[in-house]
Structures are given as structure tokens and as C-alpha cells.
Short mmCIF file of C-alpha atoms (C1' of nucleotides) in Angstrom, two decimals:
data_model
loop_
_atom_site.label_atom_id
_atom_site.label_comp_id
_atom_site.label_asym_id
_atom_site.label_seq_id
_atom_site.Cartn_x
_atom_site.Cartn_y
_atom_site.Cartn_z
CA MET A 1 57.44 57.47 89.50
CA ASP A 2 56.58 60.95 88.30
CA LYS A 3 58.48 62.56 85.48
CA LEU A 4 57.11 66.02 86.14
CA ILE A 5 58.64 69.23 84.89
CA PRO A 6 61.51 67.76 82.93
CA ASN A 7 62.08 70.90 80.92
CA ILE A 8 63.50 73.69 83.03
CA THR A 9 66.45 75.19 81.20
CA PRO A 10 67.69 72.06 79.49
CA ALA A 11 70.87 73.15 77.73
CA THR A 12 71.19 69.89 75.85
CA PRO A 13 67.60 68.94 75.29
CA SER A 14 68.46 65.70 73.50
CA THR A 15 68.88 63.57 76.59
CA ASN A 16 68.22 64.70 80.10
CA TYR A 17 70.30 62.24 82.05
CA HIS A 18 73.06 64.77 81.98
CA HIS A 19 71.27 67.99 82.56
CA GLY A 20 73.96 70.18 81.08
CA ASN A 21 73.80 73.25 83.27
CA LEU A 22 72.32 71.89 86.44
CA ARG A 23 74.31 74.23 88.62
CA GLU A 24 72.80 77.32 87.04
CA ALA A 25 69.33 75.82 87.06
CA LEU A 26 69.61 74.92 90.74
CA LEU A 27 70.81 78.36 91.63
CA ALA A 28 68.10 80.13 89.69
CA ALA A 29 65.40 77.92 91.14
CA SER A 30 66.80 78.39 94.64
CA VAL A 31 66.76 82.16 94.34
CA ASP A 32 63.23 81.92 93.08
CA ILE A 33 62.01 79.67 95.87
CA ILE A 34 63.74 81.67 98.57
CA ARG A 35 62.30 84.92 97.31
CA ASN A 36 58.82 83.43 97.23
CA LYS A 37 58.61 80.95 100.05
CA GLY A 38 61.45 82.03 102.28
CA ILE A 39 64.59 80.31 103.41
CA GLN A 40 62.65 77.79 105.44
CA GLY A 41 60.65 76.94 102.36
CA LEU A 42 63.66 75.63 100.51
CA SER A 43 64.49 71.95 100.84
CA LEU A 44 67.02 70.22 98.67
CA ARG A 45 64.61 67.44 97.84
CA ASN A 46 61.86 69.78 96.79
CA LEU A 47 64.35 71.85 94.83
CA ALA A 48 65.56 68.77 93.02
CA GLU A 49 62.03 67.81 92.15
CA VAL A 50 61.25 71.25 90.82
CA VAL A 51 64.32 71.26 88.62
CA GLY A 52 63.55 67.72 87.56
CA VAL A 53 66.46 65.71 88.91
CA SER A 54 66.91 63.21 91.69
CA ARG A 55 67.42 64.15 95.33
CA THR A 56 71.16 63.72 95.41
CA ALA A 57 72.00 65.30 92.09
CA PRO A 58 72.63 68.72 93.64
CA TYR A 59 75.43 67.25 95.74
CA HIS A 60 77.60 67.03 92.66
CA HIS A 61 77.48 70.81 92.34
CA PHE A 62 77.22 71.95 95.95
CA LYS A 63 78.96 70.25 98.82
CA ASP A 64 76.21 71.09 101.28
CA LYS A 65 72.90 72.78 101.68
CA ASP A 66 74.98 75.49 103.29
CA ALA A 67 77.09 75.74 100.18
CA LEU A 68 73.98 76.23 98.09
CA LEU A 69 72.73 78.97 100.38
CA ALA A 70 76.13 80.61 100.22
CA ALA A 71 75.88 80.61 96.44
CA VAL A 72 72.45 82.25 96.62
CA ALA A 73 73.81 84.88 98.98
CA GLU A 74 76.76 85.46 96.68
CA GLN A 75 74.40 86.04 93.79
CA GLY A 76 72.78 88.74 95.86
CA PHE A 77 76.07 90.52 96.35
CA LEU A 78 76.79 90.26 92.64
CA GLU A 79 73.52 92.00 91.93
CA MET A 80 74.33 94.67 94.48
CA SER A 81 77.81 95.20 93.11
CA ALA A 82 76.24 95.65 89.70
CA PHE A 83 74.05 98.57 90.65
CA PHE A 84 76.75 100.14 92.79
CA HIS A 85 79.07 100.04 89.81
CA LYS A 86 76.42 101.46 87.52
CA VAL A 87 75.91 104.46 89.80
CA ILE A 88 79.56 105.14 90.57
CA GLU A 89 80.75 105.02 86.99
CA ASN A 90 78.02 107.30 85.67
CA PRO A 91 79.69 110.66 84.97
CA GLU A 92 76.38 112.45 84.52
CA ILE A 93 75.29 112.71 88.11
CA PRO A 94 77.04 114.69 90.86
CA LEU A 95 78.68 113.03 93.81
CA MET A 96 76.05 113.72 96.41
CA GLN A 97 73.41 112.39 94.08
CA LYS A 98 75.43 109.25 93.56
CA LEU A 99 75.53 108.54 97.26
CA LYS A 100 71.84 109.18 97.65
CA GLN A 101 71.07 106.87 94.76
CA ALA A 102 73.33 104.13 96.06
CA LEU A 103 71.81 104.22 99.52
CA THR A 104 68.29 104.21 98.15
CA ASP A 105 69.04 101.31 95.83
CA TYR A 106 70.55 99.45 98.73
CA VAL A 107 67.50 99.68 100.96
CA GLN A 108 65.24 98.99 98.03
CA PHE A 109 67.06 95.78 97.26
CA ALA A 110 66.85 94.69 100.88
CA VAL A 111 63.15 95.38 101.13
CA ALA A 112 62.44 93.79 97.78
CA HIS A 113 64.23 90.54 98.66
CA PRO A 114 64.26 90.34 102.43
CA GLU A 115 64.92 86.61 102.63
CA GLN A 116 67.89 86.74 100.33
CA TYR A 117 69.18 89.79 102.16
CA GLU A 118 68.90 87.87 105.41
CA LEU A 119 71.01 85.15 103.87
CA MET A 120 73.63 87.61 102.65
CA PHE A 121 74.24 88.97 106.12
CA GLY A 122 73.29 85.87 108.02
CA ARG A 123 75.45 84.61 110.81
CA ASP A 124 76.05 81.25 109.17
CA MET A 125 77.64 82.69 106.08
CA TRP A 126 80.24 84.73 107.90
CA GLN A 127 81.13 82.61 110.86
CA GLU A 128 82.41 79.60 108.96
CA GLU A 129 85.63 79.60 107.04
CA ASN A 130 84.12 77.50 104.27
CA HIS A 131 82.26 80.05 102.22
CA ASP A 132 85.36 81.55 100.72
CA ALA A 133 84.19 82.65 97.30
CA PHE A 134 81.12 84.19 98.87
CA GLN A 135 83.12 86.29 101.30
CA ARG A 136 85.39 87.49 98.54
CA THR A 137 82.62 88.85 96.36
CA ALA A 138 80.89 90.32 99.40
CA LYS A 139 84.04 92.21 100.31
CA ASP A 140 84.44 93.36 96.73
CA CYS A 141 80.97 94.81 96.99
CA PHE A 142 81.83 96.62 100.20
CA ARG A 143 84.98 98.02 98.66
CA GLN A 144 82.95 99.59 95.89
CA TYR A 145 80.72 101.21 98.45
CA VAL A 146 83.63 102.57 100.44
CA GLN A 147 84.99 104.08 97.27
CA LEU A 148 82.10 106.52 97.30
CA PHE A 149 83.23 107.98 100.59
CA GLU A 150 86.79 108.19 99.45
CA LEU A 151 85.59 110.34 96.57
CA PHE A 152 84.07 112.72 99.10
CA LYS A 153 87.38 112.86 100.91
CA GLU A 154 89.30 113.50 97.71
CA GLU A 155 87.05 116.39 96.81
CA GLY A 156 87.60 117.91 100.22
CA LEU A 157 84.01 117.59 101.27
CA LEU A 158 84.98 115.86 104.49
CA GLU A 159 86.44 117.35 107.63
CA GLU A 160 90.08 116.52 108.18
CA SER A 161 89.24 114.47 111.22
CA GLU A 162 86.76 112.26 109.36
CA ASN A 163 88.00 108.85 108.38
CA PRO A 164 86.23 107.79 105.17
CA LEU A 165 86.42 104.10 106.04
CA ARG A 166 84.94 104.63 109.49
CA LEU A 167 82.30 106.89 108.03
CA ALA A 168 81.41 104.28 105.45
CA GLN A 169 81.21 101.68 108.18
CA ILE A 170 78.76 103.49 110.41
CA MET A 171 76.75 104.60 107.42
CA TRP A 172 76.52 100.98 106.36
CA ALA A 173 75.61 100.01 109.89
CA THR A 174 72.78 102.54 109.90
CA LEU A 175 71.64 101.43 106.51
CA HIS A 176 71.86 97.79 107.44
CA GLY A 177 69.96 98.41 110.64
CA LEU A 178 67.25 100.30 108.82
CA ALA A 179 67.02 97.68 106.13
CA LYS A 180 66.73 94.85 108.59
CA LEU A 181 64.26 96.58 110.87
CA ALA A 182 62.24 97.49 107.83
CA CYS A 183 62.09 94.18 106.05
CA ASP A 184 61.69 92.18 109.22
CA GLY A 185 58.50 94.11 109.78
CA ILE A 186 59.59 95.86 112.96
CA PHE A 187 58.97 99.30 111.60
CA GLY A 188 55.29 99.79 110.92
CA LYS A 189 55.09 98.35 107.44
CA GLN A 190 56.02 101.03 104.92
CA ASP A 191 54.65 104.45 105.73
CA ASP A 192 57.26 105.30 108.32
CA LEU A 193 60.18 103.84 106.46
CA ASP A 194 60.50 106.43 103.71
CA ASP A 195 60.18 109.20 106.25
CA ILE A 196 62.87 107.68 108.42
CA ILE A 197 65.25 107.23 105.52
CA GLN A 198 64.69 110.81 104.47
CA TYR A 199 65.36 111.91 108.01
CA ALA A 200 68.55 109.89 108.27
CA MET A 201 69.73 111.20 104.93
CA SER A 202 69.20 114.83 105.83
CA ARG A 203 71.08 114.39 109.06
CA PHE A 204 73.91 112.88 107.07
CA GLU A 205 73.89 115.70 104.55
CA GLY A 206 74.09 118.24 107.32
CA THR A 207 77.19 116.57 108.64
CA ILE A 208 79.07 115.70 105.51
CA ASN A 209 78.39 118.36 102.94
CA ARG A 210 80.40 121.08 104.59
CA PRO A 211 83.30 122.30 102.39
CA LYS A 212 86.13 123.45 104.59
CA MET B 1 64.16 52.91 127.07
CA ASP B 2 66.66 55.14 128.79
CA LYS B 3 65.75 57.08 131.92
CA LEU B 4 68.75 59.38 131.69
CA ILE B 5 69.08 62.69 133.44
CA PRO B 6 65.85 62.62 135.43
CA ASN B 7 66.89 65.32 137.84
CA ILE B 8 67.11 68.73 136.23
CA THR B 9 65.12 71.22 138.26
CA PRO B 10 62.56 68.84 139.71
CA ALA B 11 60.26 71.06 141.71
CA THR B 12 58.40 68.14 143.23
CA PRO B 13 61.09 65.53 143.50
CA SER B 14 58.77 62.91 144.92
CA THR B 15 57.36 61.73 141.62
CA ASN B 16 58.58 62.92 138.27
CA TYR B 17 55.65 62.05 136.08
CA HIS B 18 54.38 65.54 136.60
CA HIS B 19 57.45 67.64 136.37
CA GLY B 20 56.01 70.59 138.23
CA ASN B 21 57.60 73.52 136.47
CA LEU B 22 58.39 72.08 133.09
CA ARG B 23 57.72 75.34 131.30
CA GLU B 24 60.41 77.18 133.20
CA ALA B 25 62.81 74.29 132.88
CA LEU B 26 62.28 74.08 129.14
CA LEU B 27 62.78 77.78 128.72
CA ALA B 28 65.94 77.88 130.80
CA ALA B 29 67.39 74.87 129.00
CA SER B 30 66.46 76.37 125.62
CA VAL B 31 68.19 79.64 126.40
CA ASP B 32 71.21 77.68 127.51
CA ILE B 33 71.35 75.49 124.43
CA ILE B 34 70.81 78.39 122.06
CA ARG B 35 73.52 80.45 123.68
CA ASN B 36 75.94 77.55 123.48
CA LYS B 37 75.11 75.62 120.35
CA GLY B 38 73.13 78.12 118.35
CA ILE B 39 69.59 78.16 117.11
CA GLN B 40 70.24 75.32 114.72
CA GLY B 41 71.54 73.30 117.62
CA LEU B 42 68.20 73.26 119.36
CA SER B 43 65.82 70.43 118.58
CA LEU B 44 62.70 69.77 120.58
CA ARG B 45 63.56 66.11 120.97
CA ASN B 46 67.03 66.79 122.24
CA LEU B 47 65.70 69.49 124.52
CA ALA B 48 63.14 67.10 125.96
CA GLU B 49 65.83 64.54 126.59
CA VAL B 50 68.05 67.06 128.32
CA VAL B 51 65.24 68.16 130.60
CA GLY B 52 64.30 64.57 131.17
CA VAL B 53 60.83 64.31 129.66
CA SER B 54 59.38 62.65 126.59
CA ARG B 55 59.47 64.19 123.14
CA THR B 56 55.97 65.53 123.10
CA ALA B 57 55.82 66.86 126.62
CA PRO B 58 56.87 70.37 125.54
CA TYR B 59 53.77 70.61 123.37
CA HIS B 60 51.64 71.02 126.47
CA HIS B 61 53.46 74.24 127.26
CA PHE B 62 54.31 75.58 123.80
CA LYS B 63 52.09 75.24 120.79
CA ASP B 64 54.98 75.05 118.39
CA LYS B 65 58.70 75.07 118.10
CA ASP B 66 58.14 78.61 116.90
CA ALA B 67 56.27 79.41 120.10
CA LEU B 68 59.20 78.14 122.13
CA LEU B 69 61.62 80.28 120.17
CA ALA B 70 59.33 83.26 120.64
CA ALA B 71 59.44 82.67 124.38
CA VAL B 72 63.22 82.58 124.31
CA ALA B 73 63.26 85.81 122.35
CA GLU B 74 60.83 87.36 124.78
CA GLN B 75 63.10 86.45 127.67
CA GLY B 76 65.84 88.35 125.91
CA PHE B 77 63.69 91.47 125.75
CA LEU B 78 62.83 91.10 129.41
CA GLU B 79 66.52 91.07 130.24
CA MET B 80 67.05 94.11 128.07
CA SER B 81 64.14 95.97 129.61
CA ALA B 82 65.65 95.23 133.01
CA PHE B 83 68.94 96.94 132.37
CA PHE B 84 67.30 99.82 130.53
CA HIS B 85 65.10 100.39 133.53
CA LYS B 86 68.03 100.15 135.90
CA VAL B 87 69.91 102.86 134.02
CA ILE B 88 66.98 105.19 133.45
CA GLU B 89 65.76 105.17 137.03
CA ASN B 90 69.18 105.78 138.55
CA PRO B 91 69.19 109.42 139.72
CA GLU B 92 72.93 109.45 140.29
CA ILE B 93 74.14 109.67 136.73
CA PRO B 94 73.52 112.56 134.34
CA LEU B 95 71.39 112.20 131.22
CA MET B 96 74.13 111.97 128.65
CA GLN B 97 75.83 109.32 130.71
CA LYS B 98 72.60 107.37 130.87
CA LEU B 99 72.30 107.26 127.14
CA LYS B 100 75.89 106.22 126.71
CA GLN B 101 75.45 103.47 129.25
CA ALA B 102 72.25 102.22 127.69
CA LEU B 103 73.75 102.07 124.23
CA THR B 104 76.85 100.30 125.47
CA ASP B 105 74.81 97.78 127.43
CA TYR B 106 72.72 97.18 124.36
CA VAL B 107 75.59 96.31 122.08
CA GLN B 108 77.23 94.32 124.83
CA PHE B 109 74.13 92.19 125.24
CA ALA B 110 73.93 91.58 121.52
CA VAL B 111 77.56 90.57 121.23
CA ALA B 112 77.38 88.41 124.34
CA HIS B 113 74.36 86.46 123.10
CA PRO B 114 74.35 86.77 119.33
CA GLU B 115 72.08 83.81 118.69
CA GLN B 116 69.42 84.98 121.08
CA TYR B 117 69.71 88.48 119.69
CA GLU B 118 69.18 87.07 116.22
CA LEU B 119 66.05 85.41 117.46
CA MET B 120 64.77 88.61 119.06
CA PHE B 121 64.95 90.53 115.80
CA GLY B 122 64.45 87.61 113.50
CA ARG B 123 62.05 87.83 110.64
CA ASP B 124 59.96 84.91 111.85
CA MET B 125 59.08 86.51 115.16
CA TRP B 126 57.73 89.72 113.68
CA GLN B 127 56.09 88.61 110.50
CA GLU B 128 53.54 86.29 112.04
CA GLU B 129 50.59 87.50 114.04
CA ASN B 130 50.93 84.63 116.45
CA HIS B 131 53.66 85.77 118.77
CA ASP B 132 51.54 88.28 120.55
CA ALA B 133 52.95 88.30 124.05
CA PHE B 134 56.43 88.48 122.58
CA GLN B 135 55.67 91.53 120.49
CA ARG B 136 54.09 93.27 123.46
CA THR B 137 57.12 92.94 125.73
CA ALA B 138 59.39 93.85 122.84
CA LYS B 139 57.48 97.05 122.26
CA ASP B 140 57.52 97.80 125.97
CA CYS B 141 61.28 97.55 125.80
CA PHE B 142 61.42 99.93 122.87
CA ARG B 143 59.18 102.39 124.68
CA GLN B 144 61.62 102.53 127.57
CA TYR B 145 64.41 103.26 125.16
CA VAL B 146 62.48 106.02 123.46
CA GLN B 147 61.85 107.57 126.86
CA LEU B 148 65.53 108.43 127.03
CA PHE B 149 65.27 110.64 124.00
CA GLU B 150 62.14 112.28 125.27
CA LEU B 151 64.10 113.28 128.36
CA PHE B 152 66.59 115.01 126.11
CA LYS B 153 63.77 116.86 124.46
CA GLU B 154 62.23 117.88 127.77
CA GLU B 155 65.51 119.30 128.97
CA GLY B 156 65.80 121.34 125.80
CA LEU B 157 68.91 119.56 124.59
CA LEU B 158 67.37 118.90 121.21
CA GLU B 159 66.82 121.28 118.35
CA GLU B 160 63.22 122.26 117.81
CA SER B 161 63.15 120.47 114.49
CA GLU B 162 64.32 117.17 115.95
CA ASN B 163 61.66 114.57 116.53
CA PRO B 164 62.64 112.43 119.52
CA LEU B 165 60.86 109.36 118.18
CA ARG B 166 62.51 109.61 114.79
CA LEU B 167 65.84 110.24 116.46
CA ALA B 168 65.37 107.20 118.64
CA GLN B 169 64.47 105.16 115.60
CA ILE B 170 67.53 105.95 113.55
CA MET B 171 69.73 105.65 116.60
CA TRP B 172 68.29 102.20 117.19
CA ALA B 173 68.78 101.38 113.53
CA THR B 174 72.43 102.36 113.76
CA LEU B 175 72.86 100.43 116.94
CA HIS B 176 71.06 97.43 115.55
CA GLY B 177 73.13 97.51 112.40
CA LEU B 178 76.33 97.77 114.38
CA ALA B 179 75.29 94.98 116.70
CA LYS B 180 74.35 92.67 113.88
CA LEU B 181 77.40 93.38 111.77
CA ALA B 182 79.52 92.87 114.85
CA CYS B 183 78.12 89.65 116.17
CA ASP B 184 77.67 88.12 112.76
CA GLY B 185 81.41 88.48 112.35
CA ILE B 186 81.32 90.90 109.46
CA PHE B 187 83.37 93.52 111.20
CA GLY B 188 86.85 92.18 111.86
CA LYS B 189 86.22 90.39 115.11
CA GLN B 190 86.53 92.88 117.99
CA ASP B 191 89.34 95.37 117.54
CA ASP B 192 87.46 97.64 115.20
CA LEU B 193 84.14 97.44 116.96
CA ASP B 194 84.94 99.54 120.02
CA ASP B 195 86.53 102.14 117.84
CA ILE B 196 83.52 102.28 115.55
CA ILE B 197 81.10 102.59 118.45
CA GLN B 198 83.16 105.37 119.93
CA TYR B 199 83.17 107.10 116.58
CA ALA B 200 79.42 106.78 116.17
CA MET B 201 78.85 108.05 119.68
CA SER B 202 80.98 111.14 119.23
CA ARG B 203 79.18 111.96 116.02
CA PHE B 204 75.94 111.66 117.90
CA GLU B 205 77.15 113.84 120.76
CA GLY B 206 78.18 116.51 118.33
CA THR B 207 74.69 116.60 116.93
CA ILE B 208 72.56 116.27 119.99
CA ASN B 209 74.28 117.95 122.88
CA ARG B 210 73.77 121.46 121.69
CA PRO B 211 71.66 123.57 124.12
CA LYS B 212 69.73 126.15 122.23
"C1'" DA C 1 35.60 57.90 146.94
"C1'" DG C 2 34.87 59.30 142.29
"C1'" DG C 3 35.67 61.94 138.38
"C1'" DC C 4 37.74 66.09 135.82
"C1'" DT C 5 41.47 68.09 133.88
"C1'" DA C 6 46.13 69.33 133.34
"C1'" DT C 7 50.02 67.00 132.28
"C1'" DA C 8 52.94 63.34 130.54
"C1'" DT C 9 53.69 59.10 127.54
"C1'" DT C 10 54.32 55.84 123.49
"C1'" DG C 11 53.39 55.06 118.55
"C1'" DA C 12 53.25 56.66 114.08
"C1'" DC C 13 53.93 59.58 109.90
"C1'" DA C 14 55.89 62.50 106.61
"C1'" DC C 15 59.70 65.05 105.76
"C1'" DT C 16 64.53 66.40 105.98
"C1'" DG C 17 69.96 66.25 104.86
"C1'" DT C 18 73.31 63.19 103.49
"C1'" DC C 19 76.12 58.92 102.59
"C1'" DA C 20 77.22 54.62 99.80
"C1'" DA C 21 76.89 51.89 95.77
"C1'" DG C 22 75.69 51.48 91.20
"C1'" DA C 23 74.28 53.33 86.37
"C1'" DT C 24 75.00 56.39 82.33
"C1'" DA C 25 76.93 59.13 78.78
"C1'" DG C 26 80.04 62.03 76.72
"C1'" DA C 27 85.14 62.95 76.29
"C1'" DA C 28 89.90 61.37 75.84
"C1'" DG C 29 93.40 58.14 74.52
"C1'" DT C 30 94.75 54.34 71.99
"C1'" DA D 1 86.70 52.41 65.96
"C1'" DC D 2 86.85 50.61 70.43
"C1'" DT D 3 88.10 50.91 75.01
"C1'" DT D 4 88.57 53.40 79.23
"C1'" DC D 5 88.04 57.26 82.15
"C1'" DT D 6 85.53 60.53 84.59
"C1'" DA D 7 82.00 63.74 85.54
"C1'" DT D 8 77.42 63.39 86.32
"C1'" DC D 9 73.08 61.38 87.76
"C1'" DT D 10 70.44 57.54 89.91
"C1'" DT D 11 68.22 54.50 93.61
"C1'" DG D 12 68.53 52.72 98.36
"C1'" DA D 13 69.18 53.51 102.98
"C1'" DC D 14 69.69 55.78 107.59
"C1'" DA D 15 69.32 58.81 111.34
"C1'" DG D 16 67.17 62.88 112.77
"C1'" DT D 17 63.33 66.21 112.82
"C1'" DG D 18 58.46 68.44 114.00
"C1'" DT D 19 54.03 67.11 115.10
"C1'" DC D 20 49.52 64.53 115.47
"C1'" DA D 21 46.54 60.84 117.70
"C1'" DA D 22 45.57 57.82 121.25
"C1'" DT D 23 46.59 56.53 125.87
"C1'" DA D 24 48.15 56.76 130.73
"C1'" DT D 25 48.96 59.12 135.13
"C1'" DA D 26 48.22 61.93 139.11
"C1'" DG D 27 46.69 65.62 141.74
"C1'" DC D 28 42.56 68.62 142.68
"C1'" DC D 29 37.53 69.53 143.30
"C1'" DT D 30 33.26 67.91 144.80
#
DNA sequence: AGGCTATATTGACACTGTCAAGATAGAAGT
DNA sequence: ACTTCTATCTTGACAGTGTCAATATAGCCT
């Protein structure tokens, strides 16, 4: 009927019966749609139309709609892992600065892409056994984050009694809580947020940065 | 076609054309379904069938599906307000104990009814301007919670520099993060959780319970 | 008794996820 | 080179969804 938008990332532009890299195109478009119109705003049929293929084409690359969403969530964790890695490996900045940067980046990502963030930590992704690849990369991301706290331990900046894993966990919990409350619009828009983060950070500094 | 299940909470059992208290029945059934089969498991049509009315009957009591969900979420906050109030007003237990109890109850509620909890803090409820009544009762609930921290301040158990509202906020953030990570299955099921909460609590005690 | 209004009903529509059966094209084997 | 195989993409179909419009019912007010 309508041959609209046939040219979104056609790897082999000669013929477009076989799209070439449909999987990538679908993923990119999905991320785009979700970030703009929200999770609810993404339907497989609409997505297919946007990319320029038929309704059922995506099923050859993703088992389910759920599988697609899992892939989008995974992409989010990849992005997060990337900027964690970038901060951790940088020898220029001191440890405390690294942590501060990582935490700030984290919240910034969440607030910038609330819908994708919701997906990443959504109930559906973690309850099921299916989304295996997703869970692996998510855990890799967490491991990188924990590494930061282990560095503190190694440098003796933590009390003996402090368990770096546990510390990382409740710090993540706080961060996650803040991020969610913030980007779900429960904290009054934006003004408060920065102040609250600053407050939380200073409380943390007071506790952790205490050489024995 | 099928007149199945005509007798769920019929207030006026004589005739069942006018159900009598459909609104309550719908709400109760919704809470039930959501707690058992999840948010995804609730469809208006199915709900109507369960309650024993036609598909569009609910629309005379709730503008939208969203409005229904908001009502379910609101019910959750009412329940929460109830047990906050119960703890706060009890003159038997000392202040610190009150806080501990409130926090424990909070997480327990979240873990017991994860789907409803998700609804209560879900993006959709807070973004829109529509859900007005919901937001009011939610904020009432929060106010009660904040009151606890103000009591600490009044009794001089807080440092001068500590702002009870800010403190309440980041404590809620931590709690919320913990609750979500827990009931979304991101923390390894249950074993860890109690330990983590205990850990967070002791860290808090160390900071707050320091008479000047 | 008559009528108003809140409440409930059937019919219809567009949209969704997903399965089954068939078409296509590029790669692999002869 | 020609066949065959297989991954990929297509159309057709179905059940399920939220929601609107038009209609029916019944209890309350006068």
C-alpha cells in the first residue's frame, strides 16, 4: 500500500527485500522511539512501519516484544558500562573524584533517559529467566561499579568493619532511589534534585573518607 | 451470552442491573488481580467479567484504565498511611524504635505487593496532571513520614546542620531504592535483603543518634 | 404517575501481539 | 552453471485490547 521511508540504514541498498542489518535498525529505532514517546508508545507494528518492513519481520530477530525490550535495556547497560569504564581507567583523577563522577554520570543518565532506565530496572526484565544476555551485561556493569569501592578498601580509606560490597549495594540503592524518584517526577522537578544529591554525597564523604 | 459469576459483592441482591457498589467491587477486584497476576494481567474486559458486569460498565466509575490504576495506587498509599499513623501515634514505643518500625513496615509492604508498589511510584501516575486525588493522598502519606524526622529534630537528636526534610528525602530514596531493587528481583532473592537493610539502618543510627 | 439521571448494556472500531503459510534472494554444494 | 538450502521477509488471519456511540433499565424526585 504505502512504501514510505524505505531508506533507514539500508546496508545493502541494491534490493531491500533483505534489509541487511534489520536487527541493528530495529534496535536503534526502538531506543529512539522509547526515548521520545515512552515505552507505551512503542508498538511492534509501528516500529516495523518506521523501519520500513512488514509487521512480522522483527520476529526473525527478536523472539518477542519482551525480547526486543530486553535488548533495548541491555543497550542502556552497555552505555553505562562504557562511561564507568572511562572514569575508572582514567589515571589522571583521584579516587574520590572518580566516585563522584561516576555517581553523577549515573544519575544524569537516568534523568536523561528515564524510560529506558525504567526498562533497565523494570520488574519484567529481572523476574523471567529468559533475558539471559541482558542480565549478564547488567551484572558486568554492576561489577565495574563495585570495583570502585574495592579500590577504596585497598587504599585503606574504609573502616575495617565496612564491607565494600555491602557499601556499594546501599550506595546503589540510594542512587537508584534518587534516580527513580527524580525521573518519575516525584521530587519537585529539578531544583531540589541537585541539592539532594549534593547533600547525600557530603554525608557519604563524611562517612567514608576517614583514613584509619 | 454468558451470565457467569453474577454474585460477587452484590449489595442489592434483588436485581443486578444496578450493581449498587460497583466502584468498590471493581477496585477490590483490581487490587486482587494486580497482586496475583501483575499489572499486565489486568484488562478492563476481564475485570468486568470477573465482577459480573459488561465491558463498558467500569467507564461510569473510572474515566480511563489509567484512572483505575491510579485508584489502585491510591489505595496502596492509604494502606501505607494507616500503618505509619499507627506507629507514630503509639506512645508506648520510643522514637528510634518508631522509625525502625516504620522503615521495616515500608519495605515489607513493598516486597509483599511489588506490583502495586510499582504502580504507586510508577512514572505514569506522577507525570500526568490528571491523577489529582491520588497525588494528594500520596503526599499526605509522605508528610506523615517526614513528621518522624521532625520529631528527631525537636528532641535535639539531630545535628544543627541537618535538615529534617532533606534527611527524610534521602532516607526515603534509599528505602525506595532498596525496596525496588529487592522486589524487582535484582538483589539475590531474600537472603541478602535483610542483611542489607540491617546494614543501612546501623549506618543511619550511627549518624543520627548523636545527642549534641 | 411521569420524567430525570445515574447506571448498565450491546455494537462497533481501530489497534495490538503473534502464529501459519507462502515468497524471495543470496549462499553453499554439486 | 544449475540446483538446493536456508535465512529472511511477506501477506493473511485471529484473538484480545481500550474506548466511543447509541440504547436500555431502574430507582429517585416531583
